[in-house]
Coordinates of C-alpha atoms in Angstrom, one line a residue:
X849 CA 10.1 1.8 -1.8
X850 CA 7.4 -0.7 -2.9
X851 CA 7.2 -4.4 -2.3
X852 CA 5.4 -6.4 -5.0
X853 CA 4.0 -9.9 -4.5
X854 CA 3.2 -11.8 -7.7
X855 CA 1.0 -14.9 -7.6
X856 CA -0.3 -17.2 -10.4
X857 CA -3.8 -16.3 -11.5
X858 CA -4.6 -19.0 -14.0
X859 CA -2.4 -20.4 -16.8
X860 CA -1.4 -17.1 -18.5
X861 CA -2.0 -14.4 -15.8
X862 CA -0.6 -13.2 -12.4
X863 CA -2.1 -11.2 -9.6
X864 CA -0.2 -8.4 -7.9
X865 CA -0.3 -7.1 -4.3
X866 CA 1.8 -3.9 -3.8
X867 CA 2.7 -2.5 -0.4
X868 CA 4.9 0.5 0.6
X869 CA 8.0 0.1 2.8
X870 CA 5.8 0.1 6.0
X871 CA 3.6 -2.7 4.7
X872 CA 0.6 -0.6 3.9
X873 CA -1.4 -1.7 0.8
X874 CA -0.8 0.6 -2.2
X875 CA -2.3 -1.4 -5.1
X876 CA -3.8 -4.7 -6.0
X877 CA -4.4 -6.3 -9.4
X878 CA -6.6 -9.4 -9.6
X879 CA -5.4 -10.5 -13.0
X880 CA -2.7 -9.3 -15.3
X881 CA -2.6 -11.4 -18.5
X882 CA 0.8 -12.1 -19.9
X883 CA 1.4 -12.5 -23.6
X884 CA 4.6 -13.3 -25.5
X885 CA 6.4 -10.4 -27.3
X886 CA 9.0 -11.0 -29.9
X887 CA 12.3 -9.1 -30.1
X888 CA 11.0 -7.6 -33.4
X889 CA 7.9 -6.2 -31.7
X890 CA 10.0 -4.6 -29.0
X891 CA 12.4 -3.1 -31.5
X892 CA 9.6 -1.6 -33.7
X893 CA 8.1 0.1 -30.6
X894 CA 11.3 1.9 -29.9
X895 CA 11.4 5.6 -30.9
X896 CA 14.0 8.3 -31.0
X897 CA 12.9 9.2 -27.4
X898 CA 13.1 5.7 -25.9
X899 CA 15.3 6.7 -23.0
X900 CA 13.6 7.7 -19.8
X901 CA 14.3 9.4 -16.6
X902 CA 12.8 6.4 -14.8
X903 CA 13.6 2.8 -14.9
X904 CA 12.5 -0.4 -13.2
X905 CA 15.1 -2.2 -11.1
X906 CA 14.2 -5.7 -9.8
X907 CA 15.7 -6.6 -6.5
X908 CA 15.2 -10.1 -5.0
X909 CA 14.2 -10.1 -1.3
X910 CA 14.4 -13.3 0.7
X911 CA 11.2 -14.4 2.3
X912 CA 11.6 -14.7 6.0
X913 CA 11.2 -18.1 7.5
X914 CA 8.3 -18.3 10.0
X915 CA 9.9 -19.4 13.3
X916 CA 6.6 -19.9 15.1
X917 CA 6.4 -23.5 14.1

């Protein structure tokens, strides 16, 4: 299990902090630039072998409220 925190890093980029299930840092990315992709570009990238053994599943996790206030 990985936990990923996305944060804004400018107008067209995000930063990522990735930790394992125990909270230990696994990966960090200072800036990942996001660019628009059209449906036609996605379709043209598809090949006969587009299916994969792996897939990404996004699960929302509520942020705990700090009760130390």
